[in-house]
CSV table of C-alpha atoms in Angstrom, one decimal:
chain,number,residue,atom,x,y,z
X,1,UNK,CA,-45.4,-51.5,0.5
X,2,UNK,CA,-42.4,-51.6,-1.6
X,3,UNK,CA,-38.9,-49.9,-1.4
X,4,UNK,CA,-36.6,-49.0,-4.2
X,5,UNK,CA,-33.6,-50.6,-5.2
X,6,UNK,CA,-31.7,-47.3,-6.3
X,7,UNK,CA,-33.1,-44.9,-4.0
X,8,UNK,CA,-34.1,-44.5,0.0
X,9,UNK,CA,-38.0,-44.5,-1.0
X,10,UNK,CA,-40.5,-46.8,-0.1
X,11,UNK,CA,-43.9,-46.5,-1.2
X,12,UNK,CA,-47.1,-47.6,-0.1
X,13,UNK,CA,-49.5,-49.1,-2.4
X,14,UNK,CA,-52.7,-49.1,-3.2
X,15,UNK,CA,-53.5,-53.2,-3.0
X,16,UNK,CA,-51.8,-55.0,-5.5
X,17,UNK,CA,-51.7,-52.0,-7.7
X,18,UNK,CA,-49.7,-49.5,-9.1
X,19,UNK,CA,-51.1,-46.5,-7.4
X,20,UNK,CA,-49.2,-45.1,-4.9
X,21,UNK,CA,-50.8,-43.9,-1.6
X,22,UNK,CA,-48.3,-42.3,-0.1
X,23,UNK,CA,-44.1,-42.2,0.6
X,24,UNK,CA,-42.1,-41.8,3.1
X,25,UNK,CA,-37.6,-41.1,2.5
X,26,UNK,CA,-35.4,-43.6,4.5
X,27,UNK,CA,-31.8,-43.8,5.5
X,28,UNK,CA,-30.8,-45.6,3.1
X,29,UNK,CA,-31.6,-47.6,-0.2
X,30,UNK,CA,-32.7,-51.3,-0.7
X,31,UNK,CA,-34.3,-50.9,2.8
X,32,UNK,CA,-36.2,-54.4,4.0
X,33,UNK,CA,-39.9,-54.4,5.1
X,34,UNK,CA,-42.5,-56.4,6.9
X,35,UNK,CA,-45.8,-55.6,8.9
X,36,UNK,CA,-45.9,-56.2,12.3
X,37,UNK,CA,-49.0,-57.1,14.6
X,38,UNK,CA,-51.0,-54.3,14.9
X,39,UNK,CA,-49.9,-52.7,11.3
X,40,UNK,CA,-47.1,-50.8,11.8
X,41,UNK,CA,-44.9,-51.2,8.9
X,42,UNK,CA,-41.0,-52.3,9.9
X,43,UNK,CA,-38.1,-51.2,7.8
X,44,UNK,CA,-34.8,-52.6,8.4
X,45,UNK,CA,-31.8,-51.1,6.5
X,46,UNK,CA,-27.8,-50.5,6.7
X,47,UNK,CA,-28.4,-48.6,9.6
X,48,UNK,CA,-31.5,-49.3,11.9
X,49,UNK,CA,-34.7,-51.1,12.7
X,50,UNK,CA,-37.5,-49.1,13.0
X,51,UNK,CA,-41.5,-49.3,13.7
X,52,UNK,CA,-43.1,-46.6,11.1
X,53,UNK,CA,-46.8,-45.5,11.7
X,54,UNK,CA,-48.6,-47.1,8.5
X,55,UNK,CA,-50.1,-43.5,8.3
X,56,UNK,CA,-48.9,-40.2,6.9
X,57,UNK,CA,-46.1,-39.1,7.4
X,58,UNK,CA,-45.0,-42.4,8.8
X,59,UNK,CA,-43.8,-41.5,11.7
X,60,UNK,CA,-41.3,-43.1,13.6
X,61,UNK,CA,-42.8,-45.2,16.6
X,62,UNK,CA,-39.4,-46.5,18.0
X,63,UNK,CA,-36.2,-48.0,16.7
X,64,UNK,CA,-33.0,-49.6,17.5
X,65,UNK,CA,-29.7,-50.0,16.1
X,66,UNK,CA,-30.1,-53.3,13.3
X,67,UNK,CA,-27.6,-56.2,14.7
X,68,UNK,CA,-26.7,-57.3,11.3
X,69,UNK,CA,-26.1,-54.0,9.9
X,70,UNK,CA,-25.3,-53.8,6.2
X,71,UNK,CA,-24.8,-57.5,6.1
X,72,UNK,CA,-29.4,-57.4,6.6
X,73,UNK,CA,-30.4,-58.9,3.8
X,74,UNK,CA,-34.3,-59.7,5.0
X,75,UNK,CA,-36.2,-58.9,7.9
X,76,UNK,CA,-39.9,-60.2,9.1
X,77,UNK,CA,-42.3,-60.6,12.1
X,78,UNK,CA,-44.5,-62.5,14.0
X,79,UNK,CA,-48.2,-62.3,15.4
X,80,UNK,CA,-46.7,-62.0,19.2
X,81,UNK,CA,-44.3,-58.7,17.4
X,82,UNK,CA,-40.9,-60.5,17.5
X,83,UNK,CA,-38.5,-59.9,15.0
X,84,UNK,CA,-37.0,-62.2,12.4
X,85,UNK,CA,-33.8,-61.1,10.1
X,86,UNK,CA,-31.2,-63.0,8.5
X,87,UNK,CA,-27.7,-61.7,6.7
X,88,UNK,CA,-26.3,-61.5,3.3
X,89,UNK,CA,-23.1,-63.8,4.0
X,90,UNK,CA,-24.9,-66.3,7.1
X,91,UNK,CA,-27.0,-69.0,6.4
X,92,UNK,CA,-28.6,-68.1,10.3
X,93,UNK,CA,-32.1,-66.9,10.1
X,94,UNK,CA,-32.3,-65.0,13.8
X,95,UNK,CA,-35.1,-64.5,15.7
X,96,UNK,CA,-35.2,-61.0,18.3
X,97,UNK,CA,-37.3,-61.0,21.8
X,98,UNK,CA,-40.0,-58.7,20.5
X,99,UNK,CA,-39.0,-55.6,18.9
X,100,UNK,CA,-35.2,-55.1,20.3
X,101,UNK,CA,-32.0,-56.5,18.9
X,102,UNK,CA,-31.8,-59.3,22.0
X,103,UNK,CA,-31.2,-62.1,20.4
X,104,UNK,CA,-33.9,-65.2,21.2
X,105,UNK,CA,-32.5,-68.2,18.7
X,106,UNK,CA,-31.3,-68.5,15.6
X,107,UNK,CA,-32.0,-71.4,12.6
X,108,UNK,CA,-29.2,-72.3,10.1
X,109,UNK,CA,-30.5,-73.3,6.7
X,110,UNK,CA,-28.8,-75.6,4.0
X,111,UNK,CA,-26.0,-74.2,1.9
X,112,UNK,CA,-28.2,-74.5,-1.0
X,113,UNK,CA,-31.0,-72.2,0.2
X,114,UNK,CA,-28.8,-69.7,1.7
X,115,UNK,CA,-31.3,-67.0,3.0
X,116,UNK,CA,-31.6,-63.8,0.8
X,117,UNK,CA,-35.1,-62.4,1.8
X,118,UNK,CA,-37.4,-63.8,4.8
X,119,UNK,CA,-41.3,-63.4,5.6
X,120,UNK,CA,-43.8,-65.7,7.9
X,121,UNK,CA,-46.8,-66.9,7.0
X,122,UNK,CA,-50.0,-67.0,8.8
X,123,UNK,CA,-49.2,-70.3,10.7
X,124,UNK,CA,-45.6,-69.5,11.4
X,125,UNK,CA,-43.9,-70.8,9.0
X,126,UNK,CA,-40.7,-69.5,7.7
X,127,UNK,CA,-40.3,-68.6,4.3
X,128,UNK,CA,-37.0,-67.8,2.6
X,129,UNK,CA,-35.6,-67.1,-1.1
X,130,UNK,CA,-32.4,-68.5,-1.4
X,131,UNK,CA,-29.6,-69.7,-4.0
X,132,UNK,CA,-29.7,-73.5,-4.9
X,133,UNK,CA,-26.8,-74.2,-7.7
X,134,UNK,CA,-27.7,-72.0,-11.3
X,135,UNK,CA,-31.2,-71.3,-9.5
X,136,UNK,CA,-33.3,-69.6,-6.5
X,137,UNK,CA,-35.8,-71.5,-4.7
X,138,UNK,CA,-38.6,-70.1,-2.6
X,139,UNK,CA,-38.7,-72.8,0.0
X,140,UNK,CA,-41.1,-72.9,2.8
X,141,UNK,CA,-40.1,-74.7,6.2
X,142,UNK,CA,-41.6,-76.3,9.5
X,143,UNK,CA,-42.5,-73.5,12.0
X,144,UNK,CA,-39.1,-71.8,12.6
X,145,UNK,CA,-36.5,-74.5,11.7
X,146,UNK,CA,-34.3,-75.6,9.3
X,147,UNK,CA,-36.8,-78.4,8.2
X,148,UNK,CA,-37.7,-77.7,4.6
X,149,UNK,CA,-41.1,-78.8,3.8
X,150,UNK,CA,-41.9,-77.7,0.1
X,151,UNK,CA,-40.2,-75.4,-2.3
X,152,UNK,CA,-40.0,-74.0,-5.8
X,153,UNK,CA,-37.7,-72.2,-8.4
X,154,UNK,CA,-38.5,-68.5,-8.4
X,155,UNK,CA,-39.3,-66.6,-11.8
X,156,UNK,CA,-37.4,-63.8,-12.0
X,157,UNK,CA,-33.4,-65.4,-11.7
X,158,UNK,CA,-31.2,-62.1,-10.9
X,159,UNK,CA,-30.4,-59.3,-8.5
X,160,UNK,CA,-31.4,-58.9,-4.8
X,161,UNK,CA,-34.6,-61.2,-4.4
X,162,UNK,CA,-37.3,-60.5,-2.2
X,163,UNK,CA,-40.1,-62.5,-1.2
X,164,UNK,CA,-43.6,-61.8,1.2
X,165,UNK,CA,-46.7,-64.3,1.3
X,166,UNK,CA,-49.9,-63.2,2.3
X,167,UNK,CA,-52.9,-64.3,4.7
X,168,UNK,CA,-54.3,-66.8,2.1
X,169,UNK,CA,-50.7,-68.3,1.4
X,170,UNK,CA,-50.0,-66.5,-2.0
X,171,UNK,CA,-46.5,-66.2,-2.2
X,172,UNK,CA,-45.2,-62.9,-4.2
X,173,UNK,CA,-42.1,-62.3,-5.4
X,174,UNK,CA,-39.4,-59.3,-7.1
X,175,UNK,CA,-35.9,-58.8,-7.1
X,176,UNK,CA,-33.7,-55.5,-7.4
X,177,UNK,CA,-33.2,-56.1,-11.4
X,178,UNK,CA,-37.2,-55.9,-12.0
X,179,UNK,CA,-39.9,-53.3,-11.4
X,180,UNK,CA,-42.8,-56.0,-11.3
X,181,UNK,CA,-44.1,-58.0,-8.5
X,182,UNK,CA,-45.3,-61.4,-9.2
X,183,UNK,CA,-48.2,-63.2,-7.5
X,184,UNK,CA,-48.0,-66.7,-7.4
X,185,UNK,CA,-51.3,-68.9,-7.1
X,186,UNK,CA,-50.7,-70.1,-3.4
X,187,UNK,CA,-47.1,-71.6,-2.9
X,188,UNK,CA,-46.2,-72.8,-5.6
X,189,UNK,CA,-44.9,-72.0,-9.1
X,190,UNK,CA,-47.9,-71.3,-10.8
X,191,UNK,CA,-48.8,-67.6,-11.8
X,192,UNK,CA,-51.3,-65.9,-10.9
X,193,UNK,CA,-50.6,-62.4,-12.0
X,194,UNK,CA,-47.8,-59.9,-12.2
X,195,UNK,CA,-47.9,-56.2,-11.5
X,196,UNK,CA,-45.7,-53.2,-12.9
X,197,UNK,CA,-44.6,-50.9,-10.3
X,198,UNK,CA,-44.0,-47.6,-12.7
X,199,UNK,CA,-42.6,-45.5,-10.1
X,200,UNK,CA,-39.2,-47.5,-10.1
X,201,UNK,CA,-37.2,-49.0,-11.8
X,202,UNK,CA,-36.5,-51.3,-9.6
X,203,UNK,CA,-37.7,-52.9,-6.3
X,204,UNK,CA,-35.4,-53.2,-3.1
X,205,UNK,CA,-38.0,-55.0,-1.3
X,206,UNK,CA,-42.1,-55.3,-0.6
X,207,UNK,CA,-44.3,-56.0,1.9
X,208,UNK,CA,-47.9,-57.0,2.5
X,209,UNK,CA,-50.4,-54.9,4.8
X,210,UNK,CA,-52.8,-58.1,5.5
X,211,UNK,CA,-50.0,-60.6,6.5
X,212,UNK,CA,-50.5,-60.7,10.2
X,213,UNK,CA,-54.0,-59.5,12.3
């Protein structure tokens, strides 16, 4: 799935490919996505946080109002369906009871890898793209803490990053100056391959359909 940068359309792709399956028009633009347990596809934008059927016409299963607003700036899940966003101007990465906006805990990251875009990976880890100095670093921590465990600089050095990792570890990465999505070989700052998304120019935000069971 990925969302434009300039417009309130997020597309569902075909794999890692350029062909579009299907779209769907959201509130707003630059809207944030993850997958949730189960495969509904989340959205978070200036406005709410909704659960979208991951079928035509993507359907909204439920929503709530998004506690962070127009400050959102990422938002994830978990296998058990909680909720994980953090904020354009925090360094807090919170965590919601399930899908509601009831706050459960919250993790504050280092001033140098102040959160910009969020996803889990298949053993819980937290993984966030944030500003260090003149560069972004993808860093990967310990379960949901602040506890940094490995990280690396990020290709593309500009605009709005996002960042999603899927089942096997692969980090991918985009930002909001870029229509291409690039797939790293595990996590780390190796590439494996990058794809072209030719129905924008430029990405809000993506997500990955095989990240959680």
């Amino acid at each position: 799935y990925v969302s434009s940068g300039s417009s309130n359309i997020v597309y569902q792709m075909n794999g890692f490919s350029s062909t579009s399956l299907g779209s769907l028009a959201n509130a707003t633009a630059n809207a944030k996505l993850s997958i949730m347990s189960g495969g509904d596809l989340l959205i978070a934008d200036t406005v709410d946080v909704e659960r979208r059927d991951p079928t035509t016409p993507f359907a909204i299963n439920s929503s709530y109002t998004s506690p962070l607003g127009s400050q959102g700036s990422g938002v994830s899940s978990d296998a058990s369906g909680n909720v994980y966003q953090c904020g354009a101007n925090s360094l807090d990465v919170n965590k919601y009871v399930g899908f509601s906006s009831t706050l459960d805990s919250s993790v504050t990251l280092l001033a140098a890898n102040n959160p910009r875009d969020i996803d889990l990976d298949a053993s819980g880890n937290l993984i966030a793209v944030g500003r260090s100095g003149s560069n972004e670093l993808i860093t990967r921590y310990s379960g949901f803490s602040a506890t940094a465990s490995a990280s690396f600089a990020r290709i593309d050095d500009g605009g709005q990053p996002c960042v999603a990792v899927d089942n096997a570890g692969n980090i991918y990465q985009s930002d909001s100056n870029s229509n291409e999505i690039h797939k790293m070989v595990g996590f780390s700052s190796t590439l494996d391959s990058t794809l072209a998304i030719t129905q924008l120019s430029s990405i809000g935000n993506i997500a990955l359909s095989e990240r959680l069971p």
